[in-house]
Amino acid sequence: MLLSESARVTTAQEARFRIQTPNSKPRAVKVIALDSEAARLVDEISKQPWNGAAFFKSLSFEQSGGDNVKAWLNDLAGHTSDLVGEIANADCVVVIAGAGEDAASVSVIAELCTQYHKTLVALVVPQGSYEQDTVDRSLKALRPYAKMLVIAHERDYIEAMLTALRA
Amino acid sequence: MLKKEQNELVTQTGPGTPMGELFRSYWMPILLSEELPENDCPPVRVKVLSERLIAFRDSEGKLGLIDEFCAHRGVSLWFGRNEECGLRCPYHGWKFDTSGQCVDVPSEPAESGYAKKVKLKAYPLLEKGGVLWTYMGPTESTPPEPEWEFATVPLNQSFTSKRLQDNNWLQAMEGGIDSSHVSFLHRGDLNNDPLFKGAAGNKYNLSDSKPVFEVVEAPGGLFIGARRNAEDGKFYWRITPWVMPCFTMVPPRGDHPIHGHFWVPMDDETCMAWSFDYHPTRPLSDNERQAMKDGKGIHVRYVPGTYRPLANKDNDYLIDREAQKAGRTYSGVEGIGMQDASLQESMGPICDRTKENLVGTDNGIIMARHRLMRAAKALADKGELPPGRTVEDMKVRSAAVILPPDQPYKDAAKEALIAKVGVKQTSV
Ligand code: FES
Ligand SMILES: [Fe+2]
């Protein structure tokens, strides 16, 4: 019997002829810790080699004349950068809550993500002996904004996810 | 993406591989009861986790699952004579019972005890819910018997089928937890398939093709909630459970039977896609049962006399470009089951995950892989038995619910995700 095209091309042998040219460019993933627990995790993770992912340990606000508030991201080396600029240049924004404190600052980030049409992924990684209440508070803060909300009980999930996303 | 070594780890399930050992920690469905319909019926070949076996039901109804090849000179016992409580090799008459024990070597005097020295590898085989299940791991860590709801409801409330799929188990299973493809690939079927149409929830699937997801870990696996907009600012949630390593369920639609899958590796390039449908509280109607036999819903039509789908790669899945153009089907392939299978086979026998580009909404898949790799390593390195083996893990259900925006599904739908005897599914 003559093999159909679908049968012929789905053999292991044919898989060898798949084009090996990279099919995507590095993307800008911004990883932002929302509380001090998360900052500690982000600090550790950032030490591994990544494909250009940028890691931030906290967000701070500054009155900049009148009612205007400017938000700054603080990276791990002690530098600050403008939140608006970082989000505007992001391909994907990942916020991480250690569920230790509240994750209220996420609304500022989320609004910018909406404005600049960026996907917001939120990871809640409860640390140590956490209270379910605090986890629920973090979730509540994140739920309205995240396109994808993940509650992960293992901290190495953060690395796994960032690797999977080619961050 | 996965690194090459990771992809190998999760896709290889032969004996001695970490993922293979993980699979050998669970009861797996391998045959339908109808394949061994009566005592002394013909034996059936089985390939599972890269092991070639033969299954038979002996003269007393005992079930056996043993090495396919005769211990004498390697003939397939598929040709065996199933008679007088054993399977007799037709070449020189050696005979084996359901435990694999050789009970007769005609060339040797019975008194010599030669037969006692010969034993084929055997695995337990048990029947539940119209399905034959095996457990291929160490006896001392045998998990509780299968308690999945589809296998424990009365037989008139369930229908189970299986189809051969020519690709690695993982890419098939990943389709089962990938809720975002439904609004595309299966969109033509939501309003037409007799086992899907008419549910109030369907309109949300069709009107909102950009769901928002929430992934929650469960002790035995995951819940993946997909949220779409409903009326009055409320949310329509579809919640898909995954239980390690390869059980997935589809959220229900209206009062249609609920369905789900088992994705069982046969070898690294082939799997058996099991599809079950059941209703927790009522018998399936004749129409429903007929539709399932006719390959509607998640089931498929077969090449007569086989479990191979009628639309398969040898006939280009009977692709209909006209239907695709007209929007009757999204991919041109008919039937939900074959829409999935055709695309998964097209990825190649083992999907090369080093080349994929996952997005944030693929976190259900990312998490499932992560947990599989973690559990496989913990088993290999520390002998830690993997999650998903308890009765509670198995007593799980999918659900579809409409919830106010401030209610997390993991709390609001908690009860809906537990299978309870005599309690209807939660569905929209
Ligand atoms: S769009 Fe998902 S595999 Fe092509
Ligand atoms: Fe599908």
Coordinates of C-alpha atoms and ligand atoms in Angstrom, one line a residue:
Chain A
M1 CA 0.0 0.0 0.0
L2 CA 1.2 3.5 -0.8
L3 CA 1.8 5.5 2.3
S4 CA -0.2 8.6 2.7
E5 CA 1.7 11.8 3.2
S6 CA 0.8 12.0 6.9
A7 CA 2.0 8.5 7.5
R8 CA 5.3 9.2 5.7
V9 CA 6.1 12.4 7.4
T10 CA 5.4 11.4 11.0
T11 CA 8.1 8.8 11.3
A12 CA 11.1 9.2 13.7
Q13 CA 13.3 9.2 10.6
E14 CA 11.5 12.2 9.1
A15 CA 11.9 14.1 12.4
R16 CA 15.6 14.3 11.6
F17 CA 14.8 16.8 8.8
R18 CA 13.2 19.3 11.0
I19 CA 14.8 22.7 10.5
Q20 CA 17.1 23.5 13.3
T21 CA 17.3 27.3 12.9
P22 CA 16.0 29.0 16.0
N23 CA 12.4 29.9 15.7
S24 CA 12.2 32.7 18.1
K25 CA 14.2 35.6 19.5
P26 CA 15.1 36.1 23.1
R27 CA 12.3 37.8 24.9
A28 CA 12.4 40.3 27.7
V29 CA 10.9 38.7 30.8
K30 CA 10.6 41.0 33.8
V31 CA 10.5 39.2 37.1
I32 CA 9.3 41.3 40.0
A33 CA 9.2 40.3 43.7
L34 CA 6.1 41.6 45.5
D35 CA 7.3 41.0 49.1
S36 CA 10.4 40.4 51.1
E37 CA 10.0 36.6 51.0
A38 CA 9.7 36.7 47.2
A39 CA 12.7 39.1 47.0
R40 CA 14.9 36.5 48.7
L41 CA 13.8 33.9 46.2
V42 CA 14.3 36.2 43.3
D43 CA 17.7 37.1 44.6
E44 CA 18.8 33.5 44.6
I45 CA 17.3 32.6 41.2
S46 CA 18.8 35.7 39.5
K47 CA 22.3 34.3 40.1
Q48 CA 21.8 31.6 37.5
P49 CA 22.4 32.2 33.9
W50 CA 19.3 33.5 32.1
N51 CA 18.5 34.7 28.6
G52 CA 18.2 38.3 29.4
A53 CA 15.5 38.1 32.1
A54 CA 15.6 41.0 34.4
F55 CA 15.0 40.5 38.1
F56 CA 13.7 43.1 40.6
K57 CA 13.4 42.8 44.3
S58 CA 11.0 45.6 45.1
L59 CA 9.0 48.5 44.0
S60 CA 9.2 51.9 45.5
F61 CA 7.2 55.1 45.0
E62 CA 8.3 58.7 44.9
Q63 CA 6.2 61.9 44.9
S64 CA 7.2 63.7 41.7
G65 CA 5.5 67.0 41.8
G66 CA 1.8 67.6 42.4
D67 CA -0.2 64.4 42.5
N68 CA 2.2 62.5 40.3
V69 CA 3.7 59.4 41.8
K70 CA 6.6 57.8 40.1
A71 CA 7.3 54.1 40.6
W72 CA 10.8 52.7 40.6
L73 CA 11.9 49.1 40.4
N74 CA 14.9 48.1 42.5
D75 CA 17.1 45.5 41.1
L76 CA 19.4 43.2 43.1
A77 CA 22.6 45.2 42.5
G78 CA 21.0 48.2 44.1
H79 CA 20.1 50.1 40.9
T80 CA 16.7 51.5 40.2
S81 CA 14.9 51.7 37.0
D82 CA 11.6 53.3 35.9
L83 CA 8.7 50.9 36.2
V84 CA 6.9 52.3 33.2
G85 CA 10.0 51.9 31.0
E86 CA 10.5 48.3 32.1
I87 CA 6.9 47.3 31.5
A88 CA 6.8 49.1 28.2
N89 CA 9.8 47.1 27.0
A90 CA 8.6 43.7 28.4
D91 CA 7.4 40.7 26.5
C92 CA 6.1 39.1 29.6
V93 CA 5.8 40.3 33.2
V94 CA 6.1 37.7 36.0
V95 CA 5.3 38.8 39.6
I96 CA 6.1 36.6 42.5
A97 CA 4.5 36.7 45.9
G98 CA 6.0 34.7 48.8
A99 CA 2.7 35.1 50.5
G100 CA 4.5 36.6 53.5
E101 CA 3.1 40.1 53.1
D102 CA 0.4 41.7 51.1
A103 CA 0.9 42.1 47.4
A104 CA -0.9 45.4 47.0
S105 CA 1.7 47.0 44.7
V106 CA 0.6 44.6 42.0
S107 CA -2.2 46.9 41.0
V108 CA 0.3 49.5 39.8
I109 CA 2.1 46.9 37.8
A110 CA -1.1 45.4 36.5
E111 CA -2.4 48.7 35.3
L112 CA 0.7 49.3 33.3
C113 CA 0.5 45.8 31.8
T114 CA -3.1 46.5 30.7
Q115 CA -2.0 49.9 29.3
Y116 CA 0.9 48.4 27.3
H117 CA -0.9 45.1 26.5
K118 CA 1.5 42.8 28.3
T119 CA 0.7 39.4 29.7
L120 CA 0.9 39.3 33.5
V121 CA 1.8 36.0 35.1
A122 CA 1.5 35.8 38.9
L123 CA 3.2 33.1 41.0
V124 CA 2.3 32.6 44.6
V125 CA 4.9 30.6 46.4
P126 CA 4.1 30.2 50.1
Q127 CA 7.3 30.1 52.1
G128 CA 8.2 28.6 55.4
S129 CA 5.3 28.2 57.9
Y130 CA 2.8 30.4 56.2
E131 CA -0.7 31.2 57.2
Q132 CA -3.5 30.3 54.7
D133 CA -5.0 33.7 55.4
T134 CA -1.9 35.5 54.1
V135 CA -1.8 33.3 51.0
D136 CA -5.5 34.1 50.4
R137 CA -4.8 37.8 50.7
S138 CA -2.0 37.6 48.1
L139 CA -4.3 35.7 45.8
K140 CA -7.0 38.2 46.2
A141 CA -4.7 41.0 45.4
L142 CA -3.4 39.2 42.3
R143 CA -6.5 37.5 40.9
P144 CA -8.2 40.5 39.2
Y145 CA -5.1 41.2 37.2
A146 CA -3.2 38.1 36.3
K147 CA -3.8 36.3 33.0
M148 CA -2.3 33.3 34.7
L149 CA -2.2 32.8 38.4
V150 CA -0.3 29.9 39.8
I151 CA 0.0 28.7 43.3
A152 CA 3.1 26.6 43.6
H153 CA 4.2 24.8 46.7
E154 CA 7.7 24.2 45.6
R155 CA 10.1 27.1 45.2
D156 CA 12.0 25.4 42.4
Y157 CA 8.9 25.9 40.3
I158 CA 9.9 29.5 39.7
E159 CA 13.1 28.3 37.9
A160 CA 11.2 25.6 36.1
M161 CA 8.7 28.1 34.8
L162 CA 11.2 30.7 33.8
T163 CA 13.2 28.1 32.0
A164 CA 10.1 26.8 30.2
L165 CA 9.4 30.4 29.1
R166 CA 13.0 30.8 27.9
A167 CA 13.4 33.8 30.2
Chain B
M1 CA 10.6 24.5 26.4
L2 CA 12.4 21.6 27.9
K3 CA 16.1 20.8 27.7
K4 CA 17.0 17.7 25.7
E5 CA 17.7 15.6 28.8
Q6 CA 14.5 16.7 30.4
N7 CA 12.5 15.8 27.4
E8 CA 14.1 12.4 27.4
L9 CA 13.3 12.0 31.1
V10 CA 9.6 12.7 30.7
T11 CA 9.0 10.8 27.5
Q12 CA 10.9 7.5 28.2
T13 CA 8.9 5.0 30.1
G14 CA 10.6 1.6 29.4
P15 CA 11.8 -0.7 32.2
G16 CA 14.5 0.9 34.3
T17 CA 13.9 4.5 33.2
P18 CA 12.9 7.0 35.9
M19 CA 9.6 7.8 34.3
G20 CA 9.0 4.2 33.6
E21 CA 9.4 3.4 37.3
L22 CA 7.1 6.2 38.1
F23 CA 4.4 4.7 35.8
R24 CA 5.0 1.4 37.5
S25 CA 3.7 2.9 40.7
Y26 CA 0.1 3.0 39.6
W27 CA -2.7 0.8 38.3
M28 CA -3.0 1.4 34.6
P29 CA -6.0 0.5 32.3
I30 CA -4.7 -1.8 29.6
L31 CA -7.7 -3.7 28.1
L32 CA -11.4 -3.4 27.9
S33 CA -13.3 -6.2 29.5
E34 CA -14.9 -6.9 26.1
E35 CA -11.4 -7.9 24.8
L36 CA -11.4 -11.0 27.1
P37 CA -15.2 -11.6 27.0
E38 CA -15.3 -15.2 28.4
N39 CA -13.4 -18.0 30.0
D40 CA -10.9 -19.7 27.6
C41 CA -11.4 -16.9 25.0
P42 CA -8.5 -16.1 22.7
P43 CA -5.6 -14.4 24.4
V44 CA -4.8 -10.8 23.6
R45 CA -1.5 -9.1 22.9
V46 CA -0.7 -6.1 25.1
K47 CA 2.1 -3.6 24.9
V48 CA 2.4 -1.3 27.8
L49 CA 5.4 0.7 29.1
S50 CA 7.5 -0.9 26.4
E51 CA 6.8 -4.4 27.5
R52 CA 5.2 -7.1 25.3
L53 CA 2.7 -9.1 27.2
I54 CA -0.2 -11.5 26.7
A55 CA -3.5 -11.4 28.5
F56 CA -5.9 -14.2 29.0
R57 CA -8.9 -15.3 31.0
D58 CA -8.5 -19.0 32.0
S59 CA -11.1 -21.7 32.3
E60 CA -12.1 -20.6 35.8
G61 CA -12.3 -16.9 34.8
K62 CA -8.9 -16.0 36.4
L63 CA -7.1 -13.2 34.6
G64 CA -3.5 -13.5 33.6
L65 CA -1.0 -11.0 32.2
I66 CA 2.3 -12.6 31.4
D67 CA 5.4 -12.3 29.2
E68 CA 4.2 -12.7 25.6
F69 CA 6.9 -15.1 24.6
C70 CA 7.1 -18.8 25.4
A71 CA 10.0 -19.6 27.7
H72 CA 11.0 -22.6 25.5
R73 CA 12.0 -21.1 22.2
G74 CA 10.3 -17.7 22.2
V75 CA 7.1 -18.3 20.2
S76 CA 4.4 -15.7 20.8
L77 CA 1.8 -17.1 23.1
W78 CA -0.8 -15.2 21.1
F79 CA -1.0 -18.5 19.1
G80 CA -1.5 -20.3 22.4
R81 CA -4.4 -22.6 23.2
N82 CA -6.3 -21.2 26.1
E83 CA -7.5 -24.5 27.8
E84 CA -7.8 -26.2 31.1
C85 CA -6.5 -23.4 33.2
G86 CA -3.6 -22.3 31.2
L87 CA -2.2 -21.1 28.0
R88 CA -0.4 -23.8 26.0
C89 CA 2.2 -22.9 23.4
P90 CA 1.3 -24.5 20.1
Y91 CA 4.9 -25.2 19.1
H92 CA 5.9 -27.9 21.7
G93 CA 3.1 -27.8 24.1
W94 CA 4.6 -26.0 27.1
K95 CA 1.8 -24.6 29.3
F96 CA 1.6 -21.6 31.6
D97 CA -0.9 -20.5 34.1
T98 CA -2.2 -17.0 34.9
S99 CA 0.7 -16.4 37.3
G100 CA 3.2 -17.2 34.5
Q101 CA 4.1 -20.4 36.1
C102 CA 5.0 -23.2 33.7
V103 CA 2.7 -26.1 34.6
D104 CA 3.6 -28.6 31.8
V105 CA 6.6 -29.4 29.7
P106 CA 5.4 -32.5 27.7
S107 CA 8.9 -33.6 26.7
E108 CA 9.9 -34.0 30.3
P109 CA 8.6 -36.6 32.8
A110 CA 6.0 -34.8 35.0
E111 CA 7.8 -36.3 38.0
S112 CA 11.0 -34.5 37.1
G113 CA 9.6 -31.2 38.3
Y114 CA 11.2 -29.5 35.3
A115 CA 8.1 -27.3 34.7
K116 CA 8.4 -25.8 38.2
K117 CA 11.7 -24.3 37.4
V118 CA 10.2 -22.2 34.6
K119 CA 8.2 -19.1 35.2
L120 CA 7.3 -16.2 32.9
K121 CA 7.2 -12.6 34.3
A122 CA 3.6 -11.9 35.2
Y123 CA 1.7 -8.9 36.5
P124 CA -1.6 -8.7 38.3
L125 CA -4.7 -8.0 36.2
L126 CA -7.9 -6.9 37.8
E127 CA -11.3 -6.0 36.3
K128 CA -13.2 -3.0 37.3
G129 CA -15.7 -0.8 35.5
G130 CA -15.5 -2.7 32.3
V131 CA -11.8 -2.2 32.2
L132 CA -8.8 -4.5 33.0
W133 CA -6.1 -2.8 35.0
T134 CA -2.5 -3.8 35.7
Y135 CA 0.1 -2.8 38.2
M136 CA 3.7 -3.4 37.1
G137 CA 5.6 -2.3 40.2
P138 CA 7.0 -4.0 43.3
T139 CA 4.3 -6.0 45.1
E140 CA 5.1 -4.5 48.5
S141 CA 4.1 -1.0 47.2
T142 CA 0.9 -2.0 45.4
P143 CA -1.4 1.0 45.6
P144 CA -5.1 0.8 46.4
E145 CA -7.3 -0.6 43.6
P146 CA -8.6 1.9 41.0
E147 CA -11.4 4.0 42.6
W148 CA -11.9 6.4 39.7
E149 CA -15.6 7.4 39.5
F150 CA -16.0 6.2 36.0
A151 CA -14.9 2.8 37.0
T152 CA -17.0 2.5 40.1
V153 CA -20.5 3.7 38.9
P154 CA -22.8 1.0 37.7
L155 CA -21.9 -0.2 34.2
N156 CA -25.1 1.2 32.7
Q157 CA -23.9 4.7 33.7
S158 CA -20.6 4.6 31.8
F159 CA -19.0 4.0 28.4
T160 CA -15.3 3.5 27.9
S161 CA -13.4 3.3 24.7
K162 CA -9.7 3.4 23.7
R163 CA -7.8 4.3 20.6
L164 CA -4.3 3.7 19.5
Q165 CA -2.3 6.8 19.0
D166 CA 0.9 7.0 17.2
N167 CA 2.9 9.3 19.4
N168 CA 4.5 9.6 22.8
W169 CA 2.1 9.6 25.8
L170 CA 3.1 13.0 27.0
Q171 CA 2.1 15.1 24.0
A172 CA -1.2 13.4 24.1
M173 CA -1.7 13.9 27.9
E174 CA -0.7 17.6 27.5
G175 CA -3.6 18.0 25.2
G176 CA -5.9 16.9 28.0
I177 CA -4.8 19.8 30.3
D178 CA -4.5 22.4 27.6
S179 CA -7.9 24.2 28.0
S180 CA -7.1 27.0 25.7
H181 CA -7.3 24.9 22.5
V182 CA -11.0 24.2 22.9
S183 CA -12.1 27.6 21.7
F184 CA -10.1 27.0 18.5
L185 CA -9.7 23.4 17.5
H186 CA -13.1 22.1 18.7
R187 CA -15.1 25.2 18.2
G188 CA -17.2 23.7 15.4
D189 CA -18.2 20.8 17.6
L190 CA -19.5 22.6 20.7
N191 CA -22.8 23.4 19.0
N192 CA -23.0 20.2 16.8
D193 CA -21.8 17.2 18.7
P194 CA -24.7 15.4 20.3
L195 CA -22.6 14.9 23.4
F196 CA -21.6 18.5 23.7
K197 CA -24.3 20.7 22.2
G198 CA -27.0 22.6 24.1
A199 CA -25.1 23.3 27.3
A200 CA -25.6 26.8 28.6
G201 CA -21.8 27.1 29.2
N202 CA -20.9 26.6 25.5
K203 CA -21.7 30.2 24.6
Y204 CA -19.1 31.4 27.0
N205 CA -16.5 29.2 25.4
L206 CA -17.4 30.6 22.0
S207 CA -17.8 34.2 23.0
D208 CA -14.6 34.5 25.0
S209 CA -11.6 32.9 23.4
K210 CA -9.1 34.5 25.7
P211 CA -9.6 32.7 29.0
V212 CA -7.7 33.6 32.2
F213 CA -6.2 30.7 34.1
E214 CA -5.6 29.7 37.6
V215 CA -3.4 26.7 38.4
V216 CA -3.7 25.1 41.9
E217 CA -1.7 22.2 43.1
A218 CA -3.6 19.3 44.5
P219 CA -1.9 16.5 46.6
G220 CA -2.1 14.1 43.6
G221 CA -1.7 16.5 40.7
L222 CA -3.3 19.7 39.6
F223 CA -6.5 21.7 39.1
I224 CA -6.4 24.0 36.1
G225 CA -9.2 26.5 36.2
A226 CA -10.0 28.5 33.0
R227 CA -12.1 31.5 33.5
R228 CA -14.3 33.2 30.9
N229 CA -16.7 36.1 31.2
A230 CA -20.3 35.3 31.9
E231 CA -23.2 37.7 32.5
D232 CA -23.3 40.4 35.1
G233 CA -19.6 40.5 35.7
K234 CA -19.6 36.9 36.8
F235 CA -17.1 34.3 35.7
Y236 CA -17.7 31.0 34.0
W237 CA -15.1 28.5 35.3
R238 CA -14.1 25.3 33.7
I239 CA -11.9 23.2 36.0
T240 CA -9.8 20.4 34.7
P241 CA -8.2 17.9 37.1
W242 CA -4.9 16.1 36.3
V243 CA -3.9 13.3 38.5
M244 CA -0.4 11.9 38.2
P245 CA 0.8 10.6 36.0
C246 CA -1.7 10.5 33.1
F247 CA -5.4 10.9 34.2
T248 CA -7.2 14.0 33.0
M249 CA -10.9 15.0 32.9
V250 CA -12.8 17.4 30.8
P251 CA -15.1 19.8 32.6
P252 CA -18.8 18.9 32.0
R253 CA -21.3 20.6 29.8
G254 CA -25.0 20.8 31.0
D255 CA -26.4 17.4 31.9
H256 CA -24.2 15.5 29.3
P257 CA -22.1 12.7 30.7
I258 CA -18.8 13.8 32.1
H259 CA -15.7 12.6 30.3
G260 CA -12.0 12.2 30.6
H261 CA -9.0 10.3 29.6
F262 CA -6.1 8.0 30.6
W263 CA -3.0 8.4 28.5
V264 CA -1.1 5.2 28.8
P265 CA 2.3 4.7 27.2
M266 CA 2.6 1.6 25.0
D267 CA 6.2 2.3 24.0
D268 CA 7.9 5.7 23.7
E269 CA 6.4 6.3 20.3
T270 CA 2.9 5.0 20.8
C271 CA 0.2 5.4 23.4
M272 CA -3.3 4.2 24.2
A273 CA -5.7 7.1 24.6
W274 CA -8.5 5.9 26.9
S275 CA -11.7 7.9 26.7
F276 CA -14.4 7.4 29.3
D277 CA -17.9 9.0 29.6
Y278 CA -20.2 8.5 32.6
H279 CA -23.0 10.1 34.5
P280 CA -22.7 10.0 38.2
T281 CA -26.4 9.6 38.9
R282 CA -28.3 8.2 35.9
P283 CA -27.9 5.5 33.3
L284 CA -26.7 6.7 29.9
S285 CA -29.6 7.0 27.4
D286 CA -29.7 4.8 24.4
N287 CA -29.0 7.8 22.2
E288 CA -26.0 8.8 24.2
R289 CA -24.6 5.3 24.2
Q290 CA -25.2 5.0 20.4
A291 CA -23.5 8.4 19.8
M292 CA -20.5 7.2 21.8
K293 CA -20.3 3.9 19.8
D294 CA -20.6 6.0 16.6
G295 CA -17.5 7.9 17.6
K296 CA -19.1 11.2 18.8
G297 CA -17.9 13.3 21.7
I298 CA -14.4 12.2 22.6
H299 CA -14.7 8.7 21.1
V300 CA -13.8 7.7 17.6
R301 CA -14.9 5.3 14.9
Y302 CA -12.6 2.4 14.4
V303 CA -11.1 0.5 11.5
P304 CA -13.4 -2.6 11.9
G305 CA -12.0 -5.2 14.2
T306 CA -9.3 -2.9 15.7
Y307 CA -8.9 0.0 18.1
R308 CA -7.3 2.0 15.4
P309 CA -9.2 5.1 14.4
L310 CA -10.9 5.0 11.1
A311 CA -9.6 8.4 10.3
N312 CA -5.8 7.9 10.7
K313 CA -2.6 9.0 9.3
D314 CA -2.7 6.4 6.4
N315 CA -5.7 8.3 5.0
D316 CA -4.6 11.8 6.0
Y317 CA -7.3 11.7 8.7
L318 CA -9.9 12.1 6.0
I319 CA -9.1 15.8 6.1
D320 CA -11.9 17.9 4.5
R321 CA -10.6 21.3 3.4
E322 CA -14.0 22.4 2.4
A323 CA -15.4 21.9 5.9
Q324 CA -12.3 23.7 7.3
K325 CA -12.9 26.6 5.0
A326 CA -16.6 26.8 5.8
G327 CA -15.8 26.6 9.5
R328 CA -17.7 23.4 10.1
T329 CA -14.5 22.0 11.5
Y330 CA -11.6 24.2 12.5
S331 CA -8.8 21.9 11.3
G332 CA -10.7 20.0 8.6
V333 CA -10.7 16.8 10.7
E334 CA -14.0 15.5 12.0
G335 CA -14.6 14.6 15.6
I336 CA -13.2 15.9 18.8
G337 CA -11.1 12.8 19.5
M338 CA -9.5 12.7 16.1
Q339 CA -9.0 16.5 16.0
D340 CA -6.7 16.1 19.0
A341 CA -5.1 12.8 17.9
S342 CA -4.3 14.1 14.4
L343 CA -2.5 17.2 15.6
Q344 CA -0.7 15.3 18.4
E345 CA 0.6 12.7 15.9
S346 CA 1.6 15.5 13.6
M347 CA 4.2 16.6 16.2
G348 CA 6.1 13.5 15.4
P349 CA 6.6 10.3 17.5
I350 CA 8.3 12.2 20.3
C351 CA 7.7 15.9 20.4
D352 CA 10.9 17.9 20.4
R353 CA 10.2 20.3 23.3
T354 CA 13.6 22.0 22.9
K355 CA 12.0 24.0 20.1
E356 CA 8.7 25.0 21.6
N357 CA 7.8 28.5 22.7
L358 CA 5.5 28.4 25.7
V359 CA 3.6 31.3 26.9
G360 CA 2.3 32.3 30.3
T361 CA -1.0 30.6 29.8
D362 CA 0.8 27.3 29.3
N363 CA 1.6 27.1 33.0
G364 CA -0.7 24.0 33.5
I365 CA 1.5 22.1 31.2
I366 CA 4.7 23.5 32.7
M367 CA 3.6 22.6 36.2
A368 CA 2.5 19.1 35.2
R369 CA 5.9 18.4 33.6
H370 CA 7.7 19.9 36.6
R371 CA 5.8 17.6 39.0
L372 CA 6.4 14.6 36.9
M373 CA 10.1 15.2 36.7
R374 CA 10.3 15.9 40.4
A375 CA 8.4 12.8 41.3
A376 CA 10.4 10.6 39.0
K377 CA 13.7 11.8 40.4
A378 CA 12.4 11.5 44.0
L379 CA 11.5 7.9 43.3
A380 CA 14.7 7.1 41.6
D381 CA 17.0 8.8 44.1
K382 CA 15.2 8.4 47.4
G383 CA 12.7 5.6 46.7
E384 CA 9.9 8.1 47.5
L385 CA 6.6 6.8 46.2
P386 CA 4.9 9.4 43.9
P387 CA 1.7 11.4 44.5
G388 CA -1.6 10.3 43.0
R389 CA -1.9 6.8 44.5
T390 CA -4.4 7.3 47.2
V391 CA -8.2 6.7 47.0
E392 CA -8.7 10.4 47.7
D393 CA -6.6 11.3 44.8
M394 CA -8.7 9.1 42.6
K395 CA -12.0 10.5 43.9
V396 CA -11.8 13.5 41.7
R397 CA -14.2 15.2 39.3
S398 CA -14.1 18.0 36.8
A399 CA -16.6 20.9 37.2
A400 CA -18.0 23.8 35.4
V401 CA -19.4 26.7 37.5
I402 CA -20.4 30.3 37.4
L403 CA -19.0 32.2 40.3
P404 CA -19.0 35.8 41.4
P405 CA -15.7 37.6 40.6
D406 CA -14.4 37.6 44.2
Q407 CA -14.8 33.9 44.8
P408 CA -11.8 31.7 44.1
Y409 CA -12.8 28.4 42.5
K410 CA -10.5 26.4 44.7
D411 CA -12.7 27.3 47.7
A412 CA -16.1 27.9 46.0
A413 CA -16.0 24.8 43.9
K414 CA -14.1 22.6 46.4
E415 CA -16.9 20.1 46.9
A416 CA -17.7 20.1 43.2
L417 CA -14.3 18.6 42.5
I418 CA -14.8 15.6 44.8
A419 CA -16.6 12.5 43.4
K420 CA -19.4 11.5 45.6
V421 CA -21.7 8.5 45.2
G422 CA -25.2 9.6 44.2
V423 CA -24.3 13.3 43.8
K424 CA -24.6 14.9 40.4
Q425 CA -21.8 16.7 38.7
T426 CA -21.6 20.4 39.0
S427 CA -22.1 21.8 35.5
V428 CA -23.3 24.7 33.4
Ligands
FES1 S1 -0.9 27.3 17.8 FE1 -0.4 25.9 19.4 S2 0.7 24.4 18.4 FE2 0.4 25.8 16.8
FE2 FE -9.0 18.5 22.6

